[in-house]
Amino acid sequence: HVQLVESGGGSVQAGGSLRLSCEVSGYTYPRGCLGWFRQISGKEREGVAAIGKDGLPTYVDSVKGRFTISKDNAKNTLYLQMENLKPEDTAMYYCALRFAGCPVTWYALEYDYWGQGTQVTVS
């Protein structure tokens, strides 16, 4: 049974920082790909960042240089350090697990398990 639980969301002022966490259970690292997605109300879910078994991160252009994805295999925890937050970053953030390696695209359907989401609001 695979379960992902996000935490760390909240409300911050523009330019502020947040660290999101995703605790993963029922899965042993580093077999697959872990990713962060976000969904703005009324819009489609979009990829944010991903990290695979090699520990190398990928990011969408809109967050590159501001967000950092990392993982702690010993803790089975995925992180997203978010800095210089902007109002357009406001969204529900989800972590996701893909059993295969990280894809080269950002299709949400390529991920097998999802967390419940954590809300990030930037004003």
Steps between C-alpha positions, in 0.01 A plus 500: 500500500656822379406823671627854455420776748590862435551768760648846532256708302371831622458867424799724438572842359653538158872446522467263791596137532341168584624146522262225401551145617363173370530190713490180298407163643464160342777569253873464525725767356648555251315275258297758316427865441355749745341819381317811608197624313272792565147586406351846490126512547328460167816393319668172417755344725851586388843369576738696719805288573615140501788298632602146416715228642812679386409802712509737206216753498295641218278808512253682289627834379265703716659380824857445390740685724238547772396147597720212605385140508686253717448173678624326809503130428560408863184685600302405189418866466483730201543876536429809298678811618315798357666840505409840363140392477270685266122536499486280191646218709175483693364150452435165656829313494511124465782254522491198276681173451578329173637148525700540183769757449419866458332579171625768269157662495263619770199276447325452831362170373850358494509500881356210692425638847408840636482677831201693625651838424605799705384853428749778431369854489721795409376855528 
